[in-house]
Short mmCIF file of C-alpha atoms in Angstrom, two decimals:
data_model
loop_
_atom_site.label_atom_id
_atom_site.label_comp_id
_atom_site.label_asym_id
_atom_site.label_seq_id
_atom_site.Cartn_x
_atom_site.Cartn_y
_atom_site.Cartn_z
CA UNK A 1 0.00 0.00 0.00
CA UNK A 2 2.87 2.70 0.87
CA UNK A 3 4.45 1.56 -2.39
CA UNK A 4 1.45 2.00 -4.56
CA UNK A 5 1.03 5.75 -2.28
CA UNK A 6 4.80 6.77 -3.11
CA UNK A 7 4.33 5.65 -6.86
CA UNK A 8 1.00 7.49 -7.10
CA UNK A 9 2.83 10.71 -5.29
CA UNK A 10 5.97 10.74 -7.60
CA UNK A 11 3.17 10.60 -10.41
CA UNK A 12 1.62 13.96 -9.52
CA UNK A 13 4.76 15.35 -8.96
CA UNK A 14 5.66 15.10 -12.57
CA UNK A 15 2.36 15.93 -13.57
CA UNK A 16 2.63 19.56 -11.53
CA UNK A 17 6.55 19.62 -12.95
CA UNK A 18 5.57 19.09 -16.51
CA UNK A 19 2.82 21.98 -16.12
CA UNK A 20 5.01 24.55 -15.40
CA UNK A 21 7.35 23.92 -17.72
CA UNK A 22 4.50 24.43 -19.99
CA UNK A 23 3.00 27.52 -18.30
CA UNK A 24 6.98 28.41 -18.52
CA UNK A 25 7.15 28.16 -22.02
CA UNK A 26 3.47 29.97 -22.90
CA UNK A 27 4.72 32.83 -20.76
CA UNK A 28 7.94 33.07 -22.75
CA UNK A 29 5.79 32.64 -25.93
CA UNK A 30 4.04 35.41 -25.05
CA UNK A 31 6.55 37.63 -24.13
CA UNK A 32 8.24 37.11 -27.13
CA UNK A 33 5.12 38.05 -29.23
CA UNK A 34 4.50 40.99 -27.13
CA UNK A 35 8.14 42.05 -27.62
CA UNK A 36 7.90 42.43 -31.32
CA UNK A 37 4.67 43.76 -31.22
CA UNK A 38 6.42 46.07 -28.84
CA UNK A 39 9.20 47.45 -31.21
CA UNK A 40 6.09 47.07 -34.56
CA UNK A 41 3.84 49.52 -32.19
CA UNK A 42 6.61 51.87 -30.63
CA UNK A 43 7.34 54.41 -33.65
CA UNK A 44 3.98 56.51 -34.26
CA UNK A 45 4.97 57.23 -37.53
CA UNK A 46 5.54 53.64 -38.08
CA UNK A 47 8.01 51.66 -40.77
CA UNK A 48 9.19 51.89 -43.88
CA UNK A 49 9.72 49.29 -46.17
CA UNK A 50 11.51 49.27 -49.76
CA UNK A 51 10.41 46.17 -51.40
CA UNK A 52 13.57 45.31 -54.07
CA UNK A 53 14.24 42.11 -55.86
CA UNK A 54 16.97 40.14 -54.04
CA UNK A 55 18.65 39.76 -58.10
CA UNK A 56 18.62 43.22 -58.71
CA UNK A 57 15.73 42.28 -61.25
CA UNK A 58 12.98 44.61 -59.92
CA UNK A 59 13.23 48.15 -58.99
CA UNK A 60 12.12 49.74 -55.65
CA UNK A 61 8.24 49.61 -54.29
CA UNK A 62 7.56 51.64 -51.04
CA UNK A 63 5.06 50.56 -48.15
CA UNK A 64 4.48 52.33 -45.29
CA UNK A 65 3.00 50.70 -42.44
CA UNK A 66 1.78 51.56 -38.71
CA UNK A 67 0.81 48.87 -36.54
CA UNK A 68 -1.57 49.34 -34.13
CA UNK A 69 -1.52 47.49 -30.52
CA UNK A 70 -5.35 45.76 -31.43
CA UNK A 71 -3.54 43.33 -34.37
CA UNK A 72 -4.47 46.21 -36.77
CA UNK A 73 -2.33 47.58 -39.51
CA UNK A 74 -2.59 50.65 -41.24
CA UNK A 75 -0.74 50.52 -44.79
CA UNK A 76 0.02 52.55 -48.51
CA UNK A 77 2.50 52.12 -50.91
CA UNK A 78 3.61 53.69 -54.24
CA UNK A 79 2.94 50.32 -56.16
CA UNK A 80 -0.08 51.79 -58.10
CA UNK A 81 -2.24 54.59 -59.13
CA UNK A 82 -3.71 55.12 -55.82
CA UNK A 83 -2.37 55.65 -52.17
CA UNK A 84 -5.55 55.37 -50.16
CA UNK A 85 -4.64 53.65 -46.86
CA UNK A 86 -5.74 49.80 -46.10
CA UNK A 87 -6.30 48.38 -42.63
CA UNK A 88 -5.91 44.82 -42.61
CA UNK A 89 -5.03 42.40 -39.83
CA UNK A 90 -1.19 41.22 -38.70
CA UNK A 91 -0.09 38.43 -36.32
CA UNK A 92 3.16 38.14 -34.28
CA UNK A 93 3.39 34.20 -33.73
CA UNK A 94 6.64 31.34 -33.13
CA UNK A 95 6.58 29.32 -35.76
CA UNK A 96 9.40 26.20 -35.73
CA UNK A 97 10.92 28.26 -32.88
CA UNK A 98 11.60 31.38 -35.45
CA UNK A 99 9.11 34.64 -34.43
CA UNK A 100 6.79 35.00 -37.51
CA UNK A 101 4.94 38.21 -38.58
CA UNK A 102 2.10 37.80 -40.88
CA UNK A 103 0.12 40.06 -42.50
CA UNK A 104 -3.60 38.96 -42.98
CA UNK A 105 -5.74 39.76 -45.38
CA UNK A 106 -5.82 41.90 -48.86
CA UNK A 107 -3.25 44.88 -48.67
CA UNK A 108 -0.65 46.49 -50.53
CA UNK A 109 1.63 43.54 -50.49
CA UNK A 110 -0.22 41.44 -52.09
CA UNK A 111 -0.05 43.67 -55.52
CA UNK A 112 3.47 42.67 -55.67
CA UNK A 113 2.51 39.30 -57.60
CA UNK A 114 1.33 41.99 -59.98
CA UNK A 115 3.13 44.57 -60.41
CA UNK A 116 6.32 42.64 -60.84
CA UNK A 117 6.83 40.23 -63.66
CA UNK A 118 8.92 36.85 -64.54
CA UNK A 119 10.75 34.78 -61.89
CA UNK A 120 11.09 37.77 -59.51
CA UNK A 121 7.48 37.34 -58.75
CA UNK A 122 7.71 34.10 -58.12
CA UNK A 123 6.58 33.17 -54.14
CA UNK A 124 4.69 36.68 -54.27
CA UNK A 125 0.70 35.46 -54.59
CA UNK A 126 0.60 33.95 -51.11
CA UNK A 127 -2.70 35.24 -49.63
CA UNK A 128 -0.79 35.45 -46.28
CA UNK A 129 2.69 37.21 -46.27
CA UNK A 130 4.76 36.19 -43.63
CA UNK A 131 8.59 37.46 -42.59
CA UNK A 132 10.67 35.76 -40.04
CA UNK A 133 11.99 38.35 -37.53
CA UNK A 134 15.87 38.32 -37.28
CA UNK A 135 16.37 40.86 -34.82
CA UNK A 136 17.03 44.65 -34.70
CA UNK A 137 19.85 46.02 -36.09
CA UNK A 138 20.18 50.05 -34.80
CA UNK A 139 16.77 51.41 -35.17
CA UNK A 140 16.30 49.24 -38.09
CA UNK A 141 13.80 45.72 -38.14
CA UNK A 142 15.13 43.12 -40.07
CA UNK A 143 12.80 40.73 -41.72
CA UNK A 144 13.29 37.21 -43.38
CA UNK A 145 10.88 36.98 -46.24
CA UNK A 146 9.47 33.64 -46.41
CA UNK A 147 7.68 33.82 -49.21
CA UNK A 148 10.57 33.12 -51.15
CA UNK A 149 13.09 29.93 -50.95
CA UNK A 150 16.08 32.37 -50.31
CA UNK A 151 14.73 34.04 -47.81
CA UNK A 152 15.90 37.52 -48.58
CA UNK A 153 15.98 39.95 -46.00
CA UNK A 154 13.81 42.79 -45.93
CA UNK A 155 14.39 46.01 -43.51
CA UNK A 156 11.66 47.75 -42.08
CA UNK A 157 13.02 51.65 -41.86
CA UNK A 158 11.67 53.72 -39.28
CA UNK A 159 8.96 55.86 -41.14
CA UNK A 160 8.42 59.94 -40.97
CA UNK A 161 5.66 61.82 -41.11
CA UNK A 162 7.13 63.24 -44.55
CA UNK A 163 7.54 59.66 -45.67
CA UNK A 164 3.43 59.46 -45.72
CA UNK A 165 2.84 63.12 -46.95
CA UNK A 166 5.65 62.49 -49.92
CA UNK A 167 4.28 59.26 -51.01
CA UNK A 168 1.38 61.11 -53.70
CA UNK A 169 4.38 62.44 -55.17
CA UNK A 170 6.13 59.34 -55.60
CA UNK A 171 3.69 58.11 -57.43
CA UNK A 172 2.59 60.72 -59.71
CA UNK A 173 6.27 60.64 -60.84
CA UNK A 174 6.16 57.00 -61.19
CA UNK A 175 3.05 57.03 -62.82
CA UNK A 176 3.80 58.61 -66.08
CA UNK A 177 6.19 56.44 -67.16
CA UNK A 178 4.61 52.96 -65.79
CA UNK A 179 1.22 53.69 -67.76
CA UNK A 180 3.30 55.77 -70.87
CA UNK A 181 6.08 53.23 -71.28
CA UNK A 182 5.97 53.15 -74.71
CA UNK A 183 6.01 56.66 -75.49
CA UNK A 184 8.84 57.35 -73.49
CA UNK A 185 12.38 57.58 -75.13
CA UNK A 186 15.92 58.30 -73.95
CA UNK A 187 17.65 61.34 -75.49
CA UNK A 188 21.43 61.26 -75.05
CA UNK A 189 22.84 64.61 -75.93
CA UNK A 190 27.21 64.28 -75.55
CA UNK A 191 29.18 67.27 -75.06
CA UNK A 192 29.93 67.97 -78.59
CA UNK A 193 25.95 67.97 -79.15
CA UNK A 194 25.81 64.39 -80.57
CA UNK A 195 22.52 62.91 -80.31
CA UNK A 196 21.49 59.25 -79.54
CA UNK A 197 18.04 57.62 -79.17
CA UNK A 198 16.99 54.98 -77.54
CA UNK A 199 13.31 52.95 -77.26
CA UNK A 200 12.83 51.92 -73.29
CA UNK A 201 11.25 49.56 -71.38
CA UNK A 202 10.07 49.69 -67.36
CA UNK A 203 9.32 46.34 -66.44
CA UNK A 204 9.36 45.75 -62.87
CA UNK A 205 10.40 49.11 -62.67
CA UNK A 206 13.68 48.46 -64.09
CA UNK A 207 14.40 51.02 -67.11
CA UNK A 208 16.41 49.56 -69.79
CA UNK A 209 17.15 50.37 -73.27
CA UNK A 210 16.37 48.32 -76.10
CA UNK A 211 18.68 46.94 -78.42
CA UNK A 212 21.56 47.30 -75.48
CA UNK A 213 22.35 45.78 -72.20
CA UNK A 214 21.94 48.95 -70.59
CA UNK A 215 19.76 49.17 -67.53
CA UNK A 216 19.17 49.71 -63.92
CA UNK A 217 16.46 49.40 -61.70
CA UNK A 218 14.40 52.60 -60.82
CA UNK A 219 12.43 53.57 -57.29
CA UNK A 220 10.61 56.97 -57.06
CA UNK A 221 12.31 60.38 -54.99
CA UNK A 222 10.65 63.43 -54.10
CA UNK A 223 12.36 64.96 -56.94
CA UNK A 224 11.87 62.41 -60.00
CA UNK A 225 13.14 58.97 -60.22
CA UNK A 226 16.93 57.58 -58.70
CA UNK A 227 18.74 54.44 -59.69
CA UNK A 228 19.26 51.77 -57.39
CA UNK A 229 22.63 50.99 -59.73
CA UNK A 230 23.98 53.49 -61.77
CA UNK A 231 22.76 54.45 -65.20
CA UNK A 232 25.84 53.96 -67.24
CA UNK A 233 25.44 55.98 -70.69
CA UNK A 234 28.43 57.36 -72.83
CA UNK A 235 31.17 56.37 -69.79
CA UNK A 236 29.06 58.49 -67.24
CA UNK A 237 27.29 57.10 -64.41
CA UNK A 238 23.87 58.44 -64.21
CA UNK A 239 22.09 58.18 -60.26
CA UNK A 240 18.94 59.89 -60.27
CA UNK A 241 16.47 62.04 -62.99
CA UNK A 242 15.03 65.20 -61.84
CA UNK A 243 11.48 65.51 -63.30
CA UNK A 244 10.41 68.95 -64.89
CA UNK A 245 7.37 69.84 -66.65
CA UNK A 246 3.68 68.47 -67.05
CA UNK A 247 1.78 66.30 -64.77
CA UNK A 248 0.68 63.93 -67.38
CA UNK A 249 3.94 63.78 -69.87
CA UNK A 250 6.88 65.03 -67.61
CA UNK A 251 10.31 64.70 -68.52
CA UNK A 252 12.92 63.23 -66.71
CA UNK A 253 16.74 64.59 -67.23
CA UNK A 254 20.18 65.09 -65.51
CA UNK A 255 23.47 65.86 -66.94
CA UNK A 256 26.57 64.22 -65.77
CA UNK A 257 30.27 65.48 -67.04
CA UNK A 258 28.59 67.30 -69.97
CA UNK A 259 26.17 64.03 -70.84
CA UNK A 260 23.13 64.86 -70.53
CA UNK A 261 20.22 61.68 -70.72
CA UNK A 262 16.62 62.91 -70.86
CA UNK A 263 13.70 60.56 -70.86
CA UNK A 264 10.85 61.90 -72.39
CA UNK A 265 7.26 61.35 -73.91
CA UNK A 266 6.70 61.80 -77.49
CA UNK A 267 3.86 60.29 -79.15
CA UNK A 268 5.93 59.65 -82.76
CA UNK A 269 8.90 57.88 -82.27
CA UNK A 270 12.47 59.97 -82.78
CA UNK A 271 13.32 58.05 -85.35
CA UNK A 272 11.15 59.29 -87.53
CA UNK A 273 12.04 63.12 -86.63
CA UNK A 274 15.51 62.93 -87.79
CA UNK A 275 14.77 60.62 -90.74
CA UNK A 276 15.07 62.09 -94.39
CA UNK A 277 13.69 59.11 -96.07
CA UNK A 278 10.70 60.51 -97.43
CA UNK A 279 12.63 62.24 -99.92
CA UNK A 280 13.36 58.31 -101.43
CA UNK A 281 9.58 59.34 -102.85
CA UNK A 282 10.10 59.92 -106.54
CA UNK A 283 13.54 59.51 -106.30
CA UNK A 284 14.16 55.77 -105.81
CA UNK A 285 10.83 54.45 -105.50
CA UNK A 286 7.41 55.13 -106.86
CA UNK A 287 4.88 53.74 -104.53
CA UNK A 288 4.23 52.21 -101.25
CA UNK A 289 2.59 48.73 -101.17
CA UNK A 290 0.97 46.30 -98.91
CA UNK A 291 0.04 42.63 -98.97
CA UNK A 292 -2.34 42.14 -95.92
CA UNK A 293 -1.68 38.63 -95.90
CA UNK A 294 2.14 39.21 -95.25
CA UNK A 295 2.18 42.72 -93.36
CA UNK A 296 -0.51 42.02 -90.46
CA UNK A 297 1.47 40.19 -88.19
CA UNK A 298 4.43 42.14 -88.63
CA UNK A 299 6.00 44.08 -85.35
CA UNK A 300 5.57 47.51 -87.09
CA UNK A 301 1.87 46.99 -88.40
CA UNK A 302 -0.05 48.88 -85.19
CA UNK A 303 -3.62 46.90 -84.66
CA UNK A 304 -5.24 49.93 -85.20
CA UNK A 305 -4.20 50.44 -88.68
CA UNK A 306 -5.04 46.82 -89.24
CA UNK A 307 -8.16 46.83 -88.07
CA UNK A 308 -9.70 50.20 -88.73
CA UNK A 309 -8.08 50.02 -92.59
CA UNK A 310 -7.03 46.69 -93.75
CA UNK A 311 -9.90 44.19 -91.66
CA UNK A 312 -13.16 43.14 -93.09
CA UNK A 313 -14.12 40.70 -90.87
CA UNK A 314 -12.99 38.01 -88.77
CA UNK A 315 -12.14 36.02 -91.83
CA UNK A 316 -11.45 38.38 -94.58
CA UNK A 317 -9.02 40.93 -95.42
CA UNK A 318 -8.79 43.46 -97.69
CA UNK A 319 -6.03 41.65 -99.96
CA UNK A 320 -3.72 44.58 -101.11
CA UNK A 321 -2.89 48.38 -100.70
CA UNK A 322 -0.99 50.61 -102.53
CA UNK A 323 -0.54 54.07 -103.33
CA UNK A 324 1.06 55.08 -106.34
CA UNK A 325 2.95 58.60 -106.83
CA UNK A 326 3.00 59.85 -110.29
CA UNK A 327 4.06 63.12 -111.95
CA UNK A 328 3.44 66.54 -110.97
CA UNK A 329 2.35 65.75 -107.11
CA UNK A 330 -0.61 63.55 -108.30
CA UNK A 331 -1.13 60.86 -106.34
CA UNK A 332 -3.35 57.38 -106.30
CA UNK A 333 -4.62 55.67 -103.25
CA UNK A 334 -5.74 52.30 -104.53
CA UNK A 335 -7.16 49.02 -102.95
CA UNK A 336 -6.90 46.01 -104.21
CA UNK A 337 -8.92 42.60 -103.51
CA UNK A 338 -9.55 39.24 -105.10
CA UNK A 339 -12.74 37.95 -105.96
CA UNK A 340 -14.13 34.66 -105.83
CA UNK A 341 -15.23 34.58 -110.22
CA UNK A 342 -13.82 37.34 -111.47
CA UNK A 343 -10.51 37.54 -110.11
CA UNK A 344 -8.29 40.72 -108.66
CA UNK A 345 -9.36 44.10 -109.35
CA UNK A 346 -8.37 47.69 -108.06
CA UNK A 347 -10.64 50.58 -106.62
CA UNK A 348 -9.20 53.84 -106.27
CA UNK A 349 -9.04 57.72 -105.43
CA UNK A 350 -6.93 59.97 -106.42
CA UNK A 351 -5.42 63.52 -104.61
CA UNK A 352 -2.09 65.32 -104.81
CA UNK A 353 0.89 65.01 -102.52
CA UNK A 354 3.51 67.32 -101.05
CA UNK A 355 7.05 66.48 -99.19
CA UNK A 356 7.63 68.67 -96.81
CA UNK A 357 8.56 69.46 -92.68
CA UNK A 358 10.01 65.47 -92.73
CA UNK A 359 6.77 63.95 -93.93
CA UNK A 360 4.44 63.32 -96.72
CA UNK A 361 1.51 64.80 -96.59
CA UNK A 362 -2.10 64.35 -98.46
CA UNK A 363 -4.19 66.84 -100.21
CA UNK A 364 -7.16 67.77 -101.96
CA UNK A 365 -8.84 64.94 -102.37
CA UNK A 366 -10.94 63.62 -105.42
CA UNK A 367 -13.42 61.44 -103.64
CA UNK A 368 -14.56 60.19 -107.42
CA UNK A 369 -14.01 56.36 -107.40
CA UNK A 370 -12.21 54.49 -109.85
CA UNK A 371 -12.57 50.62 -110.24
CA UNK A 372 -11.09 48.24 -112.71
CA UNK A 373 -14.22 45.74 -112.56
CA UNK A 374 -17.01 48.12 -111.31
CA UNK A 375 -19.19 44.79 -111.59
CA UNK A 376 -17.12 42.91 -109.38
CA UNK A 377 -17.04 45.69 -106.92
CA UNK A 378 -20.98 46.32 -106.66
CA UNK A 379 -21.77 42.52 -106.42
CA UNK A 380 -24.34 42.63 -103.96
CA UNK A 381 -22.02 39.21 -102.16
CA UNK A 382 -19.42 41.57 -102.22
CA UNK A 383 -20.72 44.92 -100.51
CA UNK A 384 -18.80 44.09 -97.34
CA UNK A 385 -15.58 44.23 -99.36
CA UNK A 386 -16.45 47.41 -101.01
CA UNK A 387 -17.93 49.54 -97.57
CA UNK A 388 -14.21 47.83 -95.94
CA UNK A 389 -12.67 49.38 -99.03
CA UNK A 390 -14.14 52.73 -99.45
CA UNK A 391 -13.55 53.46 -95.68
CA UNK A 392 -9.74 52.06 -96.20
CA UNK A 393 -9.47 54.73 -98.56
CA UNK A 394 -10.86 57.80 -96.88
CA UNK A 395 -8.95 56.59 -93.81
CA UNK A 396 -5.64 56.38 -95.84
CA UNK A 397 -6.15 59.94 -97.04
CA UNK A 398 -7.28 61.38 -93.91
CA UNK A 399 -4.24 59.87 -91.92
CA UNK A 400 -2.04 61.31 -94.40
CA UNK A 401 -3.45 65.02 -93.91
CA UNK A 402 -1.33 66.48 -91.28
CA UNK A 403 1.17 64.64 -92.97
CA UNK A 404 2.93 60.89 -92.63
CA UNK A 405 6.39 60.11 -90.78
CA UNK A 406 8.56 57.38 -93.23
CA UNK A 407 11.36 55.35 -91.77
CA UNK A 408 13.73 52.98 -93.65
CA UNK A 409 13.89 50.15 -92.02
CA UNK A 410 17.02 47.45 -92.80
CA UNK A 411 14.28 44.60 -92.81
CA UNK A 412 13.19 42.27 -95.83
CA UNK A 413 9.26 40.91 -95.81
CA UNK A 414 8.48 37.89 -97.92
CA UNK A 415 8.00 37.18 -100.74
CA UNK A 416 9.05 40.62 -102.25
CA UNK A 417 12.53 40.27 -100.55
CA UNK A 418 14.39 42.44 -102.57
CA UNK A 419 12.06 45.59 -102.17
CA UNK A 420 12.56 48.09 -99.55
CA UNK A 421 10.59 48.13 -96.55
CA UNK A 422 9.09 51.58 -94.99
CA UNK A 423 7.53 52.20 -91.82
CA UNK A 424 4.65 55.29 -91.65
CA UNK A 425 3.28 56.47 -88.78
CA UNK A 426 0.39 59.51 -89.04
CA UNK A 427 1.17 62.42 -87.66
CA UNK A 428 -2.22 63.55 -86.47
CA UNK A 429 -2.82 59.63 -85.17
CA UNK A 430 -0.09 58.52 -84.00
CA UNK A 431 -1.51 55.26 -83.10
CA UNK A 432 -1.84 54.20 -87.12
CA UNK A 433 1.58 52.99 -88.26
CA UNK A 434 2.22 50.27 -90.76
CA UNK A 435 4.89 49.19 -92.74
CA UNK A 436 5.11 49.12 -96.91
CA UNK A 437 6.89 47.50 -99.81
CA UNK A 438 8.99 50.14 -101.83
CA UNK A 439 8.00 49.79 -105.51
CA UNK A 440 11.00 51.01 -107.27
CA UNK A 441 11.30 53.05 -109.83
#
């Protein structure tokens, strides 16, 4: 009986031993997760934090964030279009024996997955984002994201109040170029006044120029736009663009050592305002020609011009456009289709031309039209086709009134390999370009 007493005894004992520890550890738990939400709560202006790509491979996307002591936090970021603060949920939790903050719910974060493209995003589209705290470092929070396998570390910045006035401006100066990309070009100017172009692109918020291996990621400043790595154009290194002018089109420039690079909108490329080619019009060739069937797919055809001038329907095309410059600044505009009986035949209108200001321009119209088969043409099975066609030419003429821009271009489009190839874009509508056959003279 005393044995089975002292048995029973040393049981309880371990029971009341083995409690503790646990209330031991729970109290420890909880003290860590009150510590970090300690240091998240203590800074009324709250934290900073600039999202970058651990590869270099994104630019810079600012969130601000203040974290309030009921699991609540406040957030905005320059990532899009609109700064209008979320409140979502956060946690402070051990996980594996590592202190975990997650943020809960639909916030700012979660546009990352978005806004950034190719394997840099890949991780992003948890629904919950979660960073391993790995301690404080000054005044500075340092984060492991765990989102991603490498676990990059992220630093959450103590914020200022200017931080969350400035961050409208940070966006409208990001804005332009993110929603204008491809109207935005970089000038080059050197010291001896040389000029070089160059097309851009801002994925991920990393500006680069095409046709180079120049680029370097981009985060917004107060003033304009800074690079995270130098800008390295014509053996200068560029660090930041000042932005002057409009609120929709600004420009962004700086001039380094007598370089100066300027990135700015235009809405016709600058190839086309140095380009002299139109003169080649009665001088080497004698018309510009299209073959829909070989020019719609083409990088240079715009769908615009496509489908506004050269589209009948889902499954026809007009089959062939040309116009045709003959003596004395006379010009034809013609259209050309096949018919199913009676074979290919040409409508047309004529006007007059002039060269002039770096373009060719379009002018007084005779709206009479001329056909080669007027039967074929006014076949009632064929009155789509001719609607498509007199439209086609109205809207060639009338995109050629304020005058078109005409770029060589050092291609070669089948089957007429041997031709020249132009590129026209209207002045007036910039969004029509297309790209022509040279018929020599």
């Amino acid at each position: 009986m005393k044995k089975i007493l002292f048995l029973a005894a040393l049981t309880l004992l371990a029971s009341c031993q083995k409690n503790d520890d646990d209330t031991s550890q729970d109290e420890d738990r909880k003290e860590q997760n009150k510590a970090l939400q300690n240091e998240l709560t203590s800074n009324k202006d709250g934290w900073k934090l600039t999202y970058i790509a651990e590869d270099g491979s994104t630019g810079g996307y600012q969130f601000l964030m203040k974290f309030g002591d009921d699991g609540t936090v406040t957030m905005t970021s320059d990532i899009s279009s609109t700064t209008t603060p979320t409140a979502t949920s956060y946690s402070t939790q051990e996980k594996n024996g590592a202190l975990v903050l997650s943020f809960i719910g639909q916030n700012y974060l979660h546009q990352l997955a978005d806004a950034i493209k190719g394997n840099a995003a890949n991780g992003l589209s948890g629904k919950v984002y979660q960073f391993q705290y790995a301690g404080k470092e000054g005044n500075n929070l340092k984060f492991l994201n765990l989102l991603k396998s490498s676990k990059p570390t992220l630093v959450f910045e103590p914020a200022t109040a200017n931080d969350w006035s400035n961050i409208d401006t940070f966006v409208a100066n990001l804005n332009p170029i993110t929603k204008l990309t491809d109207y935005y070009y970089l000038k080059v100017t050197t010291a001896t006044q040389s000029v070089t172009y160059y097309n851009v692109s801002f994925d991920s918020r990393v500006l680069a120029l095409k046709d180079t291996n120049i680029k370097a990621p981009v985060a917004a400043t107060q003033e304009g736009i800074a690079f995270l790595s130098p800008l390295t154009i014509e053996g200068k290194s560029f660090t930041s663009l000042t932005r002057s002018g409009g609120t929709v089109t600004p420009t962004y420039s700086a001039t380094v050592d007598g370089v100066t690079a300027s990135l700015f909108f235009s809405s016709i490329s600058p190839e086309f305002l140095s380009s002299n080619d139109y003169r080649d019009i009665n001088t080497s060739i004698e018309g510009l020609s299209i073959m829909t069937q070989h020019f719609k797919n083409n990088k240079f055809m715009s769908k615009t011009f496509y489908e506004d001038v050269l589209k009948v329907n889902n499954s026809i095309d007009l089959f062939m456009l040309k116009i045709n410059f003959v003596d004395a600044g006379e010009c034809e505009i013609q259209i050309g289709h096949i018919f199913a009986g009676s074979g290919f035949s040409i409508i047309q209108v004529n006007c007059e031309y002039e060269l002039k200001n770096n373009r060719l321009y379009l002018k007084n119209l005779d709206s009479r039209l001329r056909s080669s088969n007027a039967t074929a043409w006014n076949d009632a099975k064929n009155a789509a086709v001719l609607e498509k066609a007199k439209r086609a030419l109205g809207a060639v003429y009338s995109l050629g009134v304020q005058g078109y821009y005409i770029k060589k271009k050092d291609i070669v489009i089948e089957p007429l390999t041997d031709n020249p190839v132009y590129y026209l874009q209207s002045h007036e509508y910039p969004l029509y370009t297309f790209p022509a056959w040279g018929v020599p003279l």
